[in-house]
Amino acid sequence: MAAPASNWPAPIKALQTQGVEIMGRFDAPGGMQGYAGILQHKPIGIYLTPDGKQAIVGTMLDAKGADLTAAPLKKLISKPMTAKTWSKLEQSSWIADGNQGAQRIVYTFTDPNCTYCNKFWNDARPWVDVGKVQIRHIMVGIIKDSSAGKAAALLGAQDPPAALTQHEKQHASGGIQAMAAIPADIRAKLDSNRKLMQELGFFATPTIFYKDPDGIMQTAQGAPSAAALNVILGTRQAGSR
């Protein structure tokens, strides 16, 4: 939730009119006042000069090159943003892949015709199959004309998780058959998922959301590398396939 703006200096109010959401203020070196802001779903540091007439946007470093902006942004923005966005992801229309009791939850926007989504699904098997991770696929239809119909067929299946598994295994040959006529309730779910994806500032699949060891939400786009998989899904245990 944004901080009240009634007493903010003019440069801070000016930034707000340009789309910056101010989340709070923090003490900064050099007689400056620091402000934590959000622009296009990204945290930014803002520094008000001692005379209150100018604002500088960016990262402040000390004499040794240490980042003085990251900690206050994490405190004032990252945790509230994580809670807010994670709640929106939870409330979207998704299909679970993996154990309901898995310790790690990962969300990803998935198009049924997306080759890189299929690669991520396959690459994640060593984590999902042992019950370590549950991946929640937020279905969208944006790549091909048949994407929406296939996404609708998956969401409307009698057993969506089983249908998703079968679809991904048969992805190379086309996967699930697209619905010819999408029911209004499923169309509404797909539209809501697409709008959420765009609201969060993403337009391609897969877009993956996960939490780092500090519980802060992070994102990744495209099929993750082997090293990235260990970050997103957790380090694989020795001997896992």
Short mmCIF file of C-alpha atoms in Angstrom, two decimals:
data_model
loop_
_atom_site.label_atom_id
_atom_site.label_comp_id
_atom_site.label_asym_id
_atom_site.label_seq_id
_atom_site.Cartn_x
_atom_site.Cartn_y
_atom_site.Cartn_z
CA MET A 1 0.00 0.00 0.00
CA ALA A 2 1.36 3.41 -0.97
CA ALA A 3 2.27 5.92 1.73
CA PRO A 4 0.10 9.08 2.13
CA ALA A 5 1.32 11.90 -0.10
CA SER A 6 -0.04 15.00 1.61
CA ASN A 7 3.31 16.26 2.94
CA TRP A 8 5.68 15.02 0.24
CA PRO A 9 8.06 17.53 -1.34
CA ALA A 10 7.25 18.76 -4.84
CA PRO A 11 9.83 16.56 -6.67
CA ILE A 12 8.37 13.43 -5.06
CA LYS A 13 4.83 14.47 -5.98
CA ALA A 14 6.05 15.13 -9.53
CA LEU A 15 7.38 11.58 -9.77
CA GLN A 16 4.02 10.28 -8.63
CA THR A 17 2.30 12.08 -11.51
CA GLN A 18 4.70 10.22 -13.82
CA GLY A 19 3.48 6.85 -12.58
CA VAL A 20 5.77 6.22 -9.61
CA GLU A 21 4.04 4.71 -6.57
CA ILE A 22 5.77 5.87 -3.38
CA MET A 23 5.83 3.17 -0.72
CA GLY A 24 7.72 4.92 2.07
CA ARG A 25 10.66 7.04 3.20
CA PHE A 26 14.03 6.10 4.69
CA ASP A 27 17.06 7.93 6.04
CA ALA A 28 19.91 8.36 3.56
CA PRO A 29 23.52 9.61 3.84
CA GLY A 30 24.72 13.05 2.79
CA GLY A 31 21.76 14.92 4.19
CA MET A 32 19.43 13.34 1.66
CA GLN A 33 16.06 11.74 2.24
CA GLY A 34 15.42 8.41 0.59
CA TYR A 35 12.12 7.26 -0.87
CA ALA A 36 11.15 3.78 -2.00
CA GLY A 37 9.07 3.73 -5.16
CA ILE A 38 7.58 1.33 -7.67
CA LEU A 39 7.58 2.01 -11.40
CA GLN A 40 6.17 -0.56 -13.82
CA HIS A 41 6.24 -3.19 -11.06
CA LYS A 42 9.95 -2.57 -10.42
CA PRO A 43 11.36 -1.11 -7.17
CA ILE A 44 13.34 2.11 -7.49
CA GLY A 45 15.31 4.24 -5.06
CA ILE A 46 14.70 7.99 -5.01
CA TYR A 47 16.90 10.52 -3.22
CA LEU A 48 15.73 14.02 -2.35
CA THR A 49 18.51 16.62 -2.22
CA PRO A 50 19.02 18.48 1.09
CA ASP A 51 17.30 21.62 -0.22
CA GLY A 52 14.23 19.56 -1.17
CA LYS A 53 14.19 20.90 -4.72
CA GLN A 54 15.55 17.97 -6.72
CA ALA A 55 15.08 14.20 -6.72
CA ILE A 56 17.64 11.70 -8.01
CA VAL A 57 16.47 8.24 -9.09
CA GLY A 58 18.90 5.34 -8.89
CA THR A 59 21.21 3.32 -6.65
CA MET A 60 23.39 4.96 -4.00
CA LEU A 61 26.87 3.50 -3.43
CA ASP A 62 29.33 4.19 -0.63
CA ALA A 63 33.09 4.79 -1.03
CA LYS A 64 33.71 1.04 -1.27
CA GLY A 65 31.03 0.49 -3.90
CA ALA A 66 28.54 -1.09 -1.51
CA ASP A 67 24.88 -0.77 -2.47
CA LEU A 68 23.07 1.42 0.08
CA THR A 69 19.71 1.25 -1.70
CA ALA A 70 18.95 -2.47 -1.76
CA ALA A 71 18.27 -2.93 1.96
CA PRO A 72 15.69 -0.15 2.39
CA LEU A 73 13.96 -1.14 -0.85
CA LYS A 74 13.76 -4.72 0.34
CA LYS A 75 12.22 -3.61 3.62
CA LEU A 76 9.77 -1.09 2.20
CA ILE A 77 8.92 -2.63 -1.18
CA SER A 78 10.07 -6.17 -1.87
CA LYS A 79 8.21 -7.92 0.94
CA PRO A 80 4.91 -6.02 0.45
CA MET A 81 5.18 -6.50 -3.33
CA THR A 82 5.80 -10.21 -2.87
CA ALA A 83 2.74 -10.62 -0.67
CA LYS A 84 0.54 -8.61 -3.02
CA THR A 85 1.66 -10.31 -6.23
CA TRP A 86 1.76 -13.81 -4.73
CA SER A 87 -1.84 -13.37 -3.61
CA LYS A 88 -2.86 -12.43 -7.16
CA LEU A 89 -1.08 -15.49 -8.54
CA GLU A 90 -2.81 -17.72 -5.98
CA GLN A 91 -6.20 -16.37 -7.04
CA SER A 92 -5.61 -16.91 -10.76
CA SER A 93 -6.81 -19.97 -12.69
CA TRP A 94 -3.99 -22.49 -12.62
CA ILE A 95 -3.37 -26.22 -12.99
CA ALA A 96 -1.22 -27.90 -10.34
CA ASP A 97 1.71 -30.04 -11.42
CA GLY A 98 3.11 -31.91 -8.44
CA ASN A 99 2.48 -32.81 -4.84
CA GLN A 100 -0.06 -30.64 -3.02
CA GLY A 101 2.15 -30.81 0.08
CA ALA A 102 5.35 -29.74 -1.70
CA GLN A 103 7.50 -27.34 0.28
CA ARG A 104 8.21 -25.10 -2.71
CA ILE A 105 5.53 -23.50 -4.88
CA VAL A 106 6.35 -22.02 -8.28
CA TYR A 107 3.96 -20.23 -10.63
CA THR A 108 4.40 -20.00 -14.38
CA PHE A 109 2.33 -18.51 -17.18
CA THR A 110 1.97 -21.32 -19.71
CA ASP A 111 0.70 -21.40 -23.29
CA PRO A 112 -0.19 -24.94 -24.49
CA ASN A 113 1.66 -24.32 -27.77
CA CYS A 114 4.79 -22.93 -26.11
CA THR A 115 7.87 -25.05 -26.86
CA TYR A 116 9.86 -23.42 -24.06
CA CYS A 117 7.02 -24.09 -21.59
CA ASN A 118 7.18 -27.75 -22.57
CA LYS A 119 10.95 -27.77 -22.06
CA PHE A 120 10.51 -26.27 -18.59
CA TRP A 121 7.88 -28.93 -17.80
CA ASN A 122 10.26 -31.71 -18.87
CA ASP A 123 13.31 -30.22 -17.16
CA ALA A 124 11.39 -29.86 -13.88
CA ARG A 125 10.55 -33.58 -13.60
CA PRO A 126 13.40 -34.42 -11.18
CA TRP A 127 12.00 -31.91 -8.68
CA VAL A 128 8.28 -32.45 -9.27
CA ASP A 129 8.34 -36.25 -9.43
CA VAL A 130 9.96 -36.57 -5.99
CA GLY A 131 7.38 -34.27 -4.42
CA LYS A 132 9.80 -31.43 -3.74
CA VAL A 133 8.11 -28.78 -5.89
CA GLN A 134 4.62 -28.01 -7.12
CA ILE A 135 4.45 -25.91 -10.28
CA ARG A 136 1.19 -24.07 -10.83
CA HIS A 137 0.57 -23.43 -14.52
CA ILE A 138 -1.45 -20.25 -15.10
CA MET A 139 -2.94 -21.00 -18.49
CA VAL A 140 -2.99 -18.39 -21.25
CA GLY A 141 -3.61 -18.60 -24.98
CA ILE A 142 -1.40 -16.10 -26.79
CA ILE A 143 0.92 -17.88 -29.24
CA LYS A 144 -1.28 -19.51 -31.89
CA ASP A 145 -4.93 -19.47 -32.91
CA SER A 146 -5.35 -22.86 -31.23
CA SER A 147 -3.72 -21.78 -27.96
CA ALA A 148 -6.87 -20.48 -26.27
CA GLY A 149 -8.85 -23.57 -27.26
CA LYS A 150 -6.16 -25.88 -25.91
CA ALA A 151 -5.84 -23.89 -22.69
CA ALA A 152 -9.62 -24.05 -22.30
CA ALA A 153 -9.59 -27.81 -22.86
CA LEU A 154 -6.99 -28.21 -20.12
CA LEU A 155 -8.82 -25.98 -17.63
CA GLY A 156 -12.13 -27.64 -18.43
CA ALA A 157 -10.86 -31.23 -18.29
CA GLN A 158 -12.35 -33.64 -15.76
CA ASP A 159 -8.86 -34.02 -14.26
CA PRO A 160 -6.82 -30.94 -15.27
CA PRO A 161 -3.48 -32.10 -13.73
CA ALA A 162 -3.71 -35.43 -15.56
CA ALA A 163 -4.73 -33.68 -18.77
CA LEU A 164 -1.77 -31.31 -18.47
CA THR A 165 0.64 -34.21 -17.96
CA GLN A 166 -0.70 -36.04 -21.00
CA HIS A 167 -0.59 -32.86 -23.08
CA GLU A 168 3.03 -32.13 -22.18
CA LYS A 169 4.08 -35.70 -22.93
CA GLN A 170 2.41 -35.47 -26.34
CA HIS A 171 3.44 -31.87 -27.00
CA ALA A 172 5.60 -32.70 -30.03
CA SER A 173 2.59 -34.20 -31.82
CA GLY A 174 0.25 -31.35 -30.93
CA GLY A 175 -0.98 -32.35 -27.50
CA ILE A 176 -4.56 -31.85 -26.39
CA GLN A 177 -7.26 -31.07 -28.94
CA ALA A 178 -8.45 -27.47 -28.82
CA MET A 179 -12.02 -26.69 -27.77
CA ALA A 180 -14.01 -25.52 -30.77
CA ALA A 181 -16.32 -23.38 -28.63
CA ILE A 182 -14.99 -22.07 -25.32
CA PRO A 183 -17.63 -21.79 -22.56
CA ALA A 184 -18.08 -18.31 -21.13
CA ASP A 185 -16.81 -19.23 -17.66
CA ILE A 186 -13.56 -20.69 -19.01
CA ARG A 187 -13.15 -17.76 -21.42
CA ALA A 188 -13.42 -15.44 -18.42
CA LYS A 189 -10.66 -17.37 -16.62
CA LEU A 190 -8.35 -17.15 -19.63
CA ASP A 191 -9.04 -13.44 -20.05
CA SER A 192 -8.33 -12.84 -16.37
CA ASN A 193 -5.06 -14.78 -16.57
CA ARG A 194 -3.94 -12.82 -19.62
CA LYS A 195 -4.80 -9.50 -17.99
CA LEU A 196 -2.86 -10.48 -14.87
CA MET A 197 0.16 -11.39 -16.97
CA GLN A 198 0.05 -8.01 -18.71
CA GLU A 199 -0.59 -6.17 -15.45
CA LEU A 200 2.61 -7.69 -14.07
CA GLY A 201 4.48 -6.43 -17.12
CA PHE A 202 5.04 -9.70 -19.00
CA PHE A 203 3.98 -10.73 -22.49
CA ALA A 204 5.76 -14.03 -23.24
CA THR A 205 5.74 -17.58 -21.92
CA PRO A 206 6.98 -19.12 -19.82
CA THR A 207 7.19 -16.37 -17.22
CA ILE A 208 8.11 -17.98 -13.91
CA PHE A 209 7.57 -16.66 -10.38
CA TYR A 210 9.39 -18.11 -7.38
CA LYS A 211 10.64 -17.04 -3.95
CA ASP A 212 14.31 -16.70 -3.04
CA PRO A 213 15.75 -17.90 0.31
CA ASP A 214 14.64 -14.61 1.91
CA GLY A 215 11.05 -15.17 0.80
CA ILE A 216 11.23 -12.42 -1.83
CA MET A 217 9.53 -13.05 -5.16
CA GLN A 218 11.78 -13.33 -8.19
CA THR A 219 10.96 -13.87 -11.86
CA ALA A 220 12.51 -15.69 -14.80
CA GLN A 221 11.51 -15.77 -18.45
CA GLY A 222 12.06 -18.50 -21.00
CA ALA A 223 13.24 -22.06 -20.43
CA PRO A 224 15.68 -21.87 -17.49
CA SER A 225 19.25 -23.13 -17.81
CA ALA A 226 20.42 -26.01 -15.63
CA ALA A 227 21.95 -23.54 -13.18
CA ALA A 228 18.78 -21.44 -13.12
CA LEU A 229 16.65 -24.51 -12.41
CA ASN A 230 18.61 -25.05 -9.19
CA VAL A 231 17.81 -21.48 -8.18
CA ILE A 232 14.13 -21.60 -9.13
CA LEU A 233 13.32 -25.12 -7.97
CA GLY A 234 15.99 -25.65 -5.32
CA THR A 235 19.24 -27.56 -5.43
CA ARG A 236 18.79 -31.13 -6.62
CA GLN A 237 19.77 -33.89 -4.24
CA ALA A 238 22.72 -36.05 -5.24
CA GLY A 239 21.63 -39.05 -7.25
CA SER A 240 18.33 -37.56 -8.42
CA ARG A 241 17.72 -38.11 -12.08
#
